Short mmCIF file of C-alpha atoms and ligand atoms in Angstrom, two decimals:
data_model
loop_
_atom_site.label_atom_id
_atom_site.label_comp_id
_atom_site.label_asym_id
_atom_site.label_seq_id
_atom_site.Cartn_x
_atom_site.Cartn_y
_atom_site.Cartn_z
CA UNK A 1 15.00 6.71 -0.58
CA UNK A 2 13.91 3.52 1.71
CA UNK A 3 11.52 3.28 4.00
CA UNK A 4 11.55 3.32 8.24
CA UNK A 5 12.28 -0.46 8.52
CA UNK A 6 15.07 0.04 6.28
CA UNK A 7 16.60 2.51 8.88
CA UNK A 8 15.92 0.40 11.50
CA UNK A 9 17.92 -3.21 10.68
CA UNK A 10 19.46 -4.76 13.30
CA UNK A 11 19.69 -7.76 14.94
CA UNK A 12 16.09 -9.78 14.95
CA UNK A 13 16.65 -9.72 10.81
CA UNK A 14 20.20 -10.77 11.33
CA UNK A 15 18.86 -13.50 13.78
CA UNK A 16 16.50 -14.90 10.81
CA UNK A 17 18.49 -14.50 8.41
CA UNK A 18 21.75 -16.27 9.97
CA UNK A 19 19.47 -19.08 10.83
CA UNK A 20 18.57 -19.56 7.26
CA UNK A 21 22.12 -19.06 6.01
CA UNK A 22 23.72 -21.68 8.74
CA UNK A 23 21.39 -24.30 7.16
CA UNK A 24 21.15 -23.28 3.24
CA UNK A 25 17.09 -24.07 2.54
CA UNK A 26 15.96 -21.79 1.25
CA UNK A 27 11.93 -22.83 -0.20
CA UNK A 28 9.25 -21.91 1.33
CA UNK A 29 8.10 -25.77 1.29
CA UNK A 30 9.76 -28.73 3.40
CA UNK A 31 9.08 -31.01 5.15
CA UNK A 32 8.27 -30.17 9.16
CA UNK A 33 10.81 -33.02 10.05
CA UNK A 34 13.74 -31.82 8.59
CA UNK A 35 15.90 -29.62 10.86
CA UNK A 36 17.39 -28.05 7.70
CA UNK A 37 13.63 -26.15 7.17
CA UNK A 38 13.66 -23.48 9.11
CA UNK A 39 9.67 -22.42 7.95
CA UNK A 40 10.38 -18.47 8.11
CA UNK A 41 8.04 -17.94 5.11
CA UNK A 42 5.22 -20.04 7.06
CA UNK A 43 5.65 -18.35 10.08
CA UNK A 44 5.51 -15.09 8.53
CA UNK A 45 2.18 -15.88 7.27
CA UNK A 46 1.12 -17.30 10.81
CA UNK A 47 2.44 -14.01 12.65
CA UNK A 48 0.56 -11.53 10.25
CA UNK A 49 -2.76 -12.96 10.46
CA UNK A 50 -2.06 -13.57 13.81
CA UNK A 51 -1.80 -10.09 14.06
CA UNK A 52 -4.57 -9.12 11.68
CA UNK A 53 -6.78 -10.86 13.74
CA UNK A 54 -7.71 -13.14 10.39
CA UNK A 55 -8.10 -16.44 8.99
CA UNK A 56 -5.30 -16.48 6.63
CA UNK A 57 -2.14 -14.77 5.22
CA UNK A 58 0.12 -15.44 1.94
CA UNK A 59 3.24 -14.67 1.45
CA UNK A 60 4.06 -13.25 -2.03
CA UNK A 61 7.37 -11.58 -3.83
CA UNK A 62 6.03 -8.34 -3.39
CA UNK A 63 2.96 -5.86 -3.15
CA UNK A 64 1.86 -6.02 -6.70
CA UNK A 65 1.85 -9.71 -6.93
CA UNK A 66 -0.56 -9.43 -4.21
CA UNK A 67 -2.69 -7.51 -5.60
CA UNK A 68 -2.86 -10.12 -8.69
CA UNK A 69 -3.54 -12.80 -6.57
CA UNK A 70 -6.20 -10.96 -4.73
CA UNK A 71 -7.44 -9.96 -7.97
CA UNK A 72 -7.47 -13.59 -9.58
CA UNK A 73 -9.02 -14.87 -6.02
CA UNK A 74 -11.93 -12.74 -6.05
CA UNK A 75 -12.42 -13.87 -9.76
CA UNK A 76 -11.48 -10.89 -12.31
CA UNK A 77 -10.43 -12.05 -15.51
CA UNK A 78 -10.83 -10.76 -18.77
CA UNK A 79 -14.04 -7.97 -19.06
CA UNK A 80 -14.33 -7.29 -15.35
CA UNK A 81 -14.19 -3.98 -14.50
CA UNK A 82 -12.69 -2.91 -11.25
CA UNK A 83 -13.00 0.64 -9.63
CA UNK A 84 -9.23 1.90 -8.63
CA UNK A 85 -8.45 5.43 -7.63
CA UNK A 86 -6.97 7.93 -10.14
CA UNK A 87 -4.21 8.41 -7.49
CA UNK A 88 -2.36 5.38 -6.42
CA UNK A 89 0.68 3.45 -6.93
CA UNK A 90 0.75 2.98 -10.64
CA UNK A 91 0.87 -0.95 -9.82
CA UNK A 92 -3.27 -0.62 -8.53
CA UNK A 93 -4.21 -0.34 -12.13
CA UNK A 94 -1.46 -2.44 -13.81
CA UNK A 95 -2.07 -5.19 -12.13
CA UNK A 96 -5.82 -5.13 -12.63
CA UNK A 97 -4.70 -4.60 -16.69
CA UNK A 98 -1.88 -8.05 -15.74
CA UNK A 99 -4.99 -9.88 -15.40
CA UNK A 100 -7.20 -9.21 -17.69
CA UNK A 101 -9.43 -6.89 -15.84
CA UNK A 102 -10.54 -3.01 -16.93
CA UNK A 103 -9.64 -0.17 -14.23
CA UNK A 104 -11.80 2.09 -14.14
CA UNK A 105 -10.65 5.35 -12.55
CA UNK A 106 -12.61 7.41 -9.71
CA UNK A 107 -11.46 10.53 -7.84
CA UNK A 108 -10.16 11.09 -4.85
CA UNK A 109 -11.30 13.27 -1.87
CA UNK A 110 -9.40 15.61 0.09
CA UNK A 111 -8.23 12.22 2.37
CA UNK A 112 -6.19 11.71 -0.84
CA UNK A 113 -8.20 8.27 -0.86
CA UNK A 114 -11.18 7.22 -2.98
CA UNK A 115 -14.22 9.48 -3.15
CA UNK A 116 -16.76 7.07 -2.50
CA UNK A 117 -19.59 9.32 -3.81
CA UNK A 118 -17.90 9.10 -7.37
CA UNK A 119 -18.08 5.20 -7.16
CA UNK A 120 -22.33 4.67 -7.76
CA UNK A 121 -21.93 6.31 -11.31
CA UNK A 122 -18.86 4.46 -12.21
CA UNK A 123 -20.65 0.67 -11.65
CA UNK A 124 -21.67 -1.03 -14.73
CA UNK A 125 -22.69 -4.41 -15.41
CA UNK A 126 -19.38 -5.57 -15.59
CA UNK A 127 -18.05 -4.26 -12.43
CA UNK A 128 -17.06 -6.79 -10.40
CA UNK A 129 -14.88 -5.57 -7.60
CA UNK A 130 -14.11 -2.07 -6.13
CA UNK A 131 -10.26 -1.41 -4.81
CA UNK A 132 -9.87 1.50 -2.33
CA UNK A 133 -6.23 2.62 -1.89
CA UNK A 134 -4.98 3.37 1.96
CA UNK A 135 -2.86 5.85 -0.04
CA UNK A 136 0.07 7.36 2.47
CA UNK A 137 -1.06 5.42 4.96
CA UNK A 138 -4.35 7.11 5.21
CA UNK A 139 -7.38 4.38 5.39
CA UNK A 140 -9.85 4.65 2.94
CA UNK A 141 -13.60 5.85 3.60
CA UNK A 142 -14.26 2.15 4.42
CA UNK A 143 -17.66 2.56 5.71
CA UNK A 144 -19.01 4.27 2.91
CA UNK A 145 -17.01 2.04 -0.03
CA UNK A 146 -18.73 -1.22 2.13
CA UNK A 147 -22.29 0.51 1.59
CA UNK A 148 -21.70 1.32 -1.80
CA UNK A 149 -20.25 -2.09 -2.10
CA UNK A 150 -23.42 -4.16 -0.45
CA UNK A 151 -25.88 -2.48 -2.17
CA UNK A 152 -24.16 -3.26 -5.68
CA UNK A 153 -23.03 -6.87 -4.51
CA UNK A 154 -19.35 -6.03 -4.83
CA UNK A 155 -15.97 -7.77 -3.71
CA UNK A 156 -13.60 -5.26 -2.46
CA UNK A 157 -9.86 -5.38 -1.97
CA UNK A 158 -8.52 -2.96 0.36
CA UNK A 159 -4.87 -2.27 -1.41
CA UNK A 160 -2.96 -1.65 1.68
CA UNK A 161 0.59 -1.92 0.27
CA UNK A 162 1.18 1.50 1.81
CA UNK A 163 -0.64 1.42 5.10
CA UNK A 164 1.49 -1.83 7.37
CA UNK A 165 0.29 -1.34 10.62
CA UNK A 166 -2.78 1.18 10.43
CA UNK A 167 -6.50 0.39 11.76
CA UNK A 168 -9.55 0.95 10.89
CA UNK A 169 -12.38 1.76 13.56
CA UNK A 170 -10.48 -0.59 15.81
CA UNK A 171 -9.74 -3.18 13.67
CA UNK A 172 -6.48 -3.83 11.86
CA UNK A 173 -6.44 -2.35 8.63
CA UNK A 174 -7.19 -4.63 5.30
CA UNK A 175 -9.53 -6.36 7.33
CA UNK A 176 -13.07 -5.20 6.38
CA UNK A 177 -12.91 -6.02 2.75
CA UNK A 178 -12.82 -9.28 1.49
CA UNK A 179 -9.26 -9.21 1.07
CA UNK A 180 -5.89 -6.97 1.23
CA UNK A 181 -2.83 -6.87 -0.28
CA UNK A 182 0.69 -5.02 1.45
CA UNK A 183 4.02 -4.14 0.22
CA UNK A 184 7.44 -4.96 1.75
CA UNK A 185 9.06 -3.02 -0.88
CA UNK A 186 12.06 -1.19 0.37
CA UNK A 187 9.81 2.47 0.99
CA UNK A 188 7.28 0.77 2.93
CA UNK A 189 7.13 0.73 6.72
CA UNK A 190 8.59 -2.36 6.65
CA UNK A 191 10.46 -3.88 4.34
CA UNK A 192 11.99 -7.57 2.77
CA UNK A 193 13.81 -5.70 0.20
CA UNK A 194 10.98 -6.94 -2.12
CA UNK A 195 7.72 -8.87 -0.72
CA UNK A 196 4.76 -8.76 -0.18
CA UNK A 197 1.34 -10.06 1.86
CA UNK A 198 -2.38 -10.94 1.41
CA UNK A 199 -4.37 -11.34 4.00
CA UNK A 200 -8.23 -12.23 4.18
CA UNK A 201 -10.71 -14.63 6.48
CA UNK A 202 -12.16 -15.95 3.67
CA UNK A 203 -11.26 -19.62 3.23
CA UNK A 204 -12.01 -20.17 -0.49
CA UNK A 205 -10.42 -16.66 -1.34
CA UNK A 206 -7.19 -17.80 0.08
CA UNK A 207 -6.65 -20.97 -1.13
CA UNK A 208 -7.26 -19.79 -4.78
CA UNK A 209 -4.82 -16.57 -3.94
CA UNK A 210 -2.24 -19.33 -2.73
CA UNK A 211 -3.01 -21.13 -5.88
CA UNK A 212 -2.62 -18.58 -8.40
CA UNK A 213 0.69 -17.62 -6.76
CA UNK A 214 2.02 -20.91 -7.17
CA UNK A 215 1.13 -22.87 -10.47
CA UNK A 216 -2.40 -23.77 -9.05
CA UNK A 217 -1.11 -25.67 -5.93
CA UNK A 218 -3.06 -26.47 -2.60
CA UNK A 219 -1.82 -24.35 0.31
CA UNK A 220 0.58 -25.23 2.34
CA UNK A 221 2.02 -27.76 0.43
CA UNK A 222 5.12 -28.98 2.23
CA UNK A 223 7.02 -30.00 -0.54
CA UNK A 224 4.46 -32.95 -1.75
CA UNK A 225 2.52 -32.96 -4.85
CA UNK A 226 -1.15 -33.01 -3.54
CA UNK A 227 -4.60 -32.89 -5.28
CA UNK A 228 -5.96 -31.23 -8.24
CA UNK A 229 -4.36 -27.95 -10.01
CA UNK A 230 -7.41 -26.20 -9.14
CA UNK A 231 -6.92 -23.23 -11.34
CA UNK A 232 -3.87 -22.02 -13.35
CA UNK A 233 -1.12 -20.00 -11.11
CA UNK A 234 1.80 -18.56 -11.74
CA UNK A 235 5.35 -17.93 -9.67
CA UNK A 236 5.04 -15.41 -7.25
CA UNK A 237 6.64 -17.09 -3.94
CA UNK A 238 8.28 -15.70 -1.38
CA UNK A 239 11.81 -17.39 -0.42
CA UNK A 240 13.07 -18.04 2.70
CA UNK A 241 15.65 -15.77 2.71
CA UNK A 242 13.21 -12.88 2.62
CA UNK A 243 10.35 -14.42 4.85
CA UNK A 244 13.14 -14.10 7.92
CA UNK A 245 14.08 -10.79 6.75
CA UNK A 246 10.33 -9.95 6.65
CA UNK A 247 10.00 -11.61 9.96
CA UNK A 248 12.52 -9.51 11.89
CA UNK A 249 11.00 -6.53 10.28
CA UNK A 250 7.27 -7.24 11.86
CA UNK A 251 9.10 -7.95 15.41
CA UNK A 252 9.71 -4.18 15.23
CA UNK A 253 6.77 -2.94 13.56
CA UNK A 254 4.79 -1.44 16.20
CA UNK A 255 8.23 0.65 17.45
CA UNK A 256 8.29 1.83 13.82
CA UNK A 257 5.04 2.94 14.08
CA UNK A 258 4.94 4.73 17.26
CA UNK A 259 8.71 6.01 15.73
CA UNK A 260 7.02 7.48 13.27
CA UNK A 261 3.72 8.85 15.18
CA UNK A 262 6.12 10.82 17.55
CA UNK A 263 7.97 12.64 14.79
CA UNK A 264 4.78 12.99 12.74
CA UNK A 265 2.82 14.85 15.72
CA UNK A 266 5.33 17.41 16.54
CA UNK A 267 5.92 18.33 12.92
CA UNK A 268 2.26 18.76 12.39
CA UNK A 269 1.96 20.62 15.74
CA UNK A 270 4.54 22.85 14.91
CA UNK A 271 2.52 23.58 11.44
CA UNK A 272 -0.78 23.80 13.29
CA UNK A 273 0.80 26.38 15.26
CA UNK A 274 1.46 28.53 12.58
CA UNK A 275 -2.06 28.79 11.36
CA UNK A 276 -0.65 29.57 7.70
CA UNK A 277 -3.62 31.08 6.24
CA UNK A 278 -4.79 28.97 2.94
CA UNK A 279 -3.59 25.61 4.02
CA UNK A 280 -5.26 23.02 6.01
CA UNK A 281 -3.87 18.90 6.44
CA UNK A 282 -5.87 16.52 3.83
CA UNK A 283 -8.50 14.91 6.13
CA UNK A 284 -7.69 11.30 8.09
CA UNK A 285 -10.14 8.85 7.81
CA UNK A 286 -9.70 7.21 11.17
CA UNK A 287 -7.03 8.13 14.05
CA UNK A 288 -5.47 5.03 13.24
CA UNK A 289 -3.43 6.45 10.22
CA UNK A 290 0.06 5.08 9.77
CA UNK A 291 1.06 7.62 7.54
CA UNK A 292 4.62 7.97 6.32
CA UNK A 293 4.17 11.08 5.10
CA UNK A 294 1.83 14.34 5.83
CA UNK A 295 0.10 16.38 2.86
CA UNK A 296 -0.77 19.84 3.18
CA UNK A 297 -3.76 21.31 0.74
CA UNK A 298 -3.35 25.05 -0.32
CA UNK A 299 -6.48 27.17 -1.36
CA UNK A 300 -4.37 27.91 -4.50
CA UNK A 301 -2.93 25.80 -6.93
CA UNK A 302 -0.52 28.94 -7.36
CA UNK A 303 1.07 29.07 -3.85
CA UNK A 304 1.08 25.32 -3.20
CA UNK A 305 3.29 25.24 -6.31
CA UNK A 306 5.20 27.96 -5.16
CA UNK A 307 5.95 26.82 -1.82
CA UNK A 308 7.12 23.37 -3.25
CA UNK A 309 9.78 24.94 -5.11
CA UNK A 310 11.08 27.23 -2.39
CA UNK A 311 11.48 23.86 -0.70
CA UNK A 312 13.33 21.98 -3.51
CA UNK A 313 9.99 19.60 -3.85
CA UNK A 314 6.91 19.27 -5.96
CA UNK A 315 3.30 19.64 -5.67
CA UNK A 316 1.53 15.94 -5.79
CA UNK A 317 0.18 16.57 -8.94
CA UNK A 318 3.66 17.39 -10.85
CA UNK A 319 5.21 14.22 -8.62
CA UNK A 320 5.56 11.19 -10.50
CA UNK A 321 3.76 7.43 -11.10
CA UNK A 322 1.19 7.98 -8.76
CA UNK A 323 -0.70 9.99 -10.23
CA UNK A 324 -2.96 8.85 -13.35
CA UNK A 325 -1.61 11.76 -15.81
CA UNK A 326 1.69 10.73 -15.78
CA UNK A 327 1.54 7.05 -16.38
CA UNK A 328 1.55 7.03 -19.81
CA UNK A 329 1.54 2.87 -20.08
CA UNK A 330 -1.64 3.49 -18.70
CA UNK A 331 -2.61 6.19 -20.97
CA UNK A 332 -1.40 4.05 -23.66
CA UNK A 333 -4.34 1.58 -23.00
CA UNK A 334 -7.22 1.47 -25.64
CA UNK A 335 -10.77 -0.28 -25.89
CA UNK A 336 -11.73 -3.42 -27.87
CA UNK A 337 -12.58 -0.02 -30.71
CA UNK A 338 -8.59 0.90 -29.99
CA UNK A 339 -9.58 4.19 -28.60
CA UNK A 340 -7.72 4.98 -25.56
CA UNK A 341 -9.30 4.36 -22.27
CA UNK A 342 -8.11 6.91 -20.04
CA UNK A 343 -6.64 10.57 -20.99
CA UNK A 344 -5.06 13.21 -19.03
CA UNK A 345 -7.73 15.87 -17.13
CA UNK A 346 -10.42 12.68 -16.74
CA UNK A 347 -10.80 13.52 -12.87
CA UNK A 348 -11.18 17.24 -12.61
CA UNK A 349 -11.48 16.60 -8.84
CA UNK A 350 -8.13 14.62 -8.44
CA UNK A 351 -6.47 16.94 -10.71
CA UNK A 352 -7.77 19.96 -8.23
CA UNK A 353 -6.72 18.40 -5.39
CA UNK A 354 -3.23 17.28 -6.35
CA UNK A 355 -2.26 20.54 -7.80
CA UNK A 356 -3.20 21.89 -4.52
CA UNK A 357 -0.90 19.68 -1.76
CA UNK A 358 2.32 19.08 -1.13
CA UNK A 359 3.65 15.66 0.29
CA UNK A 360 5.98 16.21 3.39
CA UNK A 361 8.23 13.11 4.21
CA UNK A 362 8.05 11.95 8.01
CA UNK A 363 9.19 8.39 7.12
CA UNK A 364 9.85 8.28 3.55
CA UNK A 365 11.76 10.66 1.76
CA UNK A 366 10.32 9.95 -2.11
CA UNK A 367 10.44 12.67 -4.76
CA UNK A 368 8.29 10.36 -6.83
CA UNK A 369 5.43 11.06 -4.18
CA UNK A 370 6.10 14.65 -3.95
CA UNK A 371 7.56 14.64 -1.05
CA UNK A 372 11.25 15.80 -1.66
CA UNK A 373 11.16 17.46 1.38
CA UNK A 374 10.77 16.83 5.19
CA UNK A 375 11.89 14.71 8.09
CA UNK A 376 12.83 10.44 8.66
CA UNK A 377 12.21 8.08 11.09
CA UNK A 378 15.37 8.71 12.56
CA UNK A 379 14.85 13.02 12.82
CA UNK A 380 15.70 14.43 16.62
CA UNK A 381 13.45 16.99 17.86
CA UNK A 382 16.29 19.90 16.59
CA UNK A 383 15.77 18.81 12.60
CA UNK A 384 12.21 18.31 12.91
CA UNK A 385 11.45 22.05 14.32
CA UNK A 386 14.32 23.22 11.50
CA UNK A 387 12.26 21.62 9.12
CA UNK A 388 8.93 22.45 10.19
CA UNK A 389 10.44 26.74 10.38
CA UNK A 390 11.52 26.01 7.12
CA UNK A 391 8.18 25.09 5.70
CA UNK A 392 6.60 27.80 7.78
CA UNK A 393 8.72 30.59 6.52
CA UNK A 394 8.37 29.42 2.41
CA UNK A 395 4.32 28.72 3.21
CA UNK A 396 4.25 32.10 4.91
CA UNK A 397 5.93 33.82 1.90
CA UNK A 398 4.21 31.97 -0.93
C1 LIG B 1 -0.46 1.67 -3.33
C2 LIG B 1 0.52 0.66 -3.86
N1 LIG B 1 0.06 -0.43 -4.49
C3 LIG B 1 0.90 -1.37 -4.96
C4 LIG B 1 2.27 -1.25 -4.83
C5 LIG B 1 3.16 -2.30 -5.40
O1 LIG B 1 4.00 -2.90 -4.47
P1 LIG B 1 5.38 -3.58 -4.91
O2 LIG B 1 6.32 -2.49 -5.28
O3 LIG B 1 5.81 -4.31 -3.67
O4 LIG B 1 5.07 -4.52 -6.02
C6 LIG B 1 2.80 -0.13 -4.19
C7 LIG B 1 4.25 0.03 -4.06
O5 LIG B 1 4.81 1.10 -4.06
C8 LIG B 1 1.90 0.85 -3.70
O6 LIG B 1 2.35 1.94 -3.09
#
């Protein structure tokens, strides 16, 4: 099921997107002169760090290419390890693995984020960078991963493919790392179909994220063959096609957002209300969550699982590719001794916590995050208090 943008399309994507049909150009490069170049890609990239209150932004084919690109700026290649949650978007850890560098799996807390006191035992000589995961929109302990991060000399990219819009004490979220990466897949707040962003104020980090995602070219390159290759890239540009899609989407961002925040706070209300003994919400590192989706943690494994079913869902833990257990490519992955890396039951603390929570849909309707169940973007007041006596009634009986 697609994300709130994709509810939402209407006429400042058709406005982009006419403009680059009427004319036919669709590369990201050309020349500023030509009336044909209608820079939506560029001005994408302007607009986001604009509003990210950085440096620089890069536009990319989609969230996991900018994690790559992050990954390859910051400088992990082969034999540097990287610390990644054990629950994430199975695309976290690949695309460390795509380039060469060794996840290296921590638990979670009850934010559903990265525990940052399982990160100090997890740093080796070979660690180079650590990735916290804004997982459902939820920011990361940020505070803590910095410390932990300063006093090891770390990099850290903030993988914010699932939290557009969020903030983190104040500022815009992605933007207290050294870099981020975000998602415009179609579940995402907002979407380009496929796409994807890095941002960071860090000039040297961009222009080698810009080069790897274009065969090792200088940024901004409008259409002329300038300089030096300064390190190999590879092809992951955005057209432009997709950059005015992507524009029209972040015109309507913040009404997404405070779409969403208006459904999301009378569901939960409604749940609050109930006191259900046994359950609680997973905690919310800042007030400036954009979450698409609200998890409830059970006391016991037994009811959480029961409730689920009663509601034609799944716990998080039995839901699919985000969690480490069921990515068997990943499991699949062995040492330079070919014994396997990772194996099931590795984070007792993740595996608690999952089997305990259920995911309940406000924006996103996604069985593959356990939430099979819940509300949209689009829910009236009438659905979201059905739903929300719904969930009561199977949480009161479990
Ligand atoms: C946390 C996280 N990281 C990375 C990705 C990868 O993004 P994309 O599908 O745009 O490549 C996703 C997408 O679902 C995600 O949720």
């Amino acid at each position: 099921m697609p994300g709130p943008g994709a509810f939402l399309v209407g006429e400042e994507e058709r406005r982009h997107v006419a403009e680059v049909m009427e004319t036919g150009y669709l590369s990201r490069y050309g020349k500023e002169d030509n009336p044909k170049f209608k820079h939506k890609v560029v001005t994408l990239e302007q607009r986001f760090a604009e509003r990210s209150g950085v440096r620089h932004a890069l536009a990319v084919n989609g969230g996991t290419g900018a994690i790559m690109a992050s990954l390859v700026a910051l400088g992990v290649g082969p034999g540097v390890e990287v610390l990644v949650p054990g629950y994430t978007f199975v695309a976290s850890i690949s695309a460390v693995l795509a380039v060469g560098g060794i996840p290296v799996l921590a638990e979670i807390d009850e934010s559903m984020t990265m525990d940052p006191g399982d990160l100090d035992g997890k740093i080796t000589g070979r660690t180079g960078v650590i990735m916290p995961v804004h997982m459902l929109g939820n920011p990361s302990a940020m505070d803590a991963i910095m410390a932990v991060a300063r006093r090891h000399k770390l990099l850290v990219l903030e993988d914010s493919c699932q939290a557009m819009g969020a903030s983190y004490k104040g500022k815009p979220i992605g933007t207290v790392g050294n870099i981020a990466a975000f998602s415009l897949n179609f579940q995402k707040t907002i979407t380009s179909g496929d796409g994807g962003l890095v941002i960071t104020d860090d000039t040297a980090l961009y222009e080698r994220a810009f080069a790897f995602h274009d065969q090792g070219h200088k940024p901004l390159r409008m259409g002329l063959e300038i300089g030096k290759r300064s390190i190999l890239g590879i092809n992951l540009r955005m057209n432009e096609l997709s950059g005015a899609f992507a524009l029209g989407q972040l015109e309507k961002l913040d009404r997404i957002l405070s779409m969403l925040k208006d459904r999301k706070a009378r569901f939960k209300n409604a749940l609050l209300e109930a006191r259900i003994p046994g359950m609680k919400f997973r905690t919310l590192n800042d007030p400036g969550e954009c979450a698409t989706l609200l998890v409830v943690i059970f006391d016991d494994a037994g009811a959480a699982s029961r409730v689920a079913k009663e509601l034609g869902s799944k716990t998080v833990a039995e839901s699919g590719w985000h969690v480490y257990n069921h990515m068997e490519q990943i499991l699949a992955v062995t040492d330079e001794k070919g014994k396997p890396r990772y194996r099931k039951g590795m984070l007792p603390r993740t595996d608690d916590i999952l089997a305990r929570s259920i995911a309940l849909s406000v924006g996103v309707v996604d069985p593959g995050l356990g939430a099979g169940f819940g509300i949209n973007v689009l829910s009236g007041d009438a659905e979201i208090d059905a739903a929300a006596e719904r969930f009561i009634r199977a949480a009161r009986s479990a």
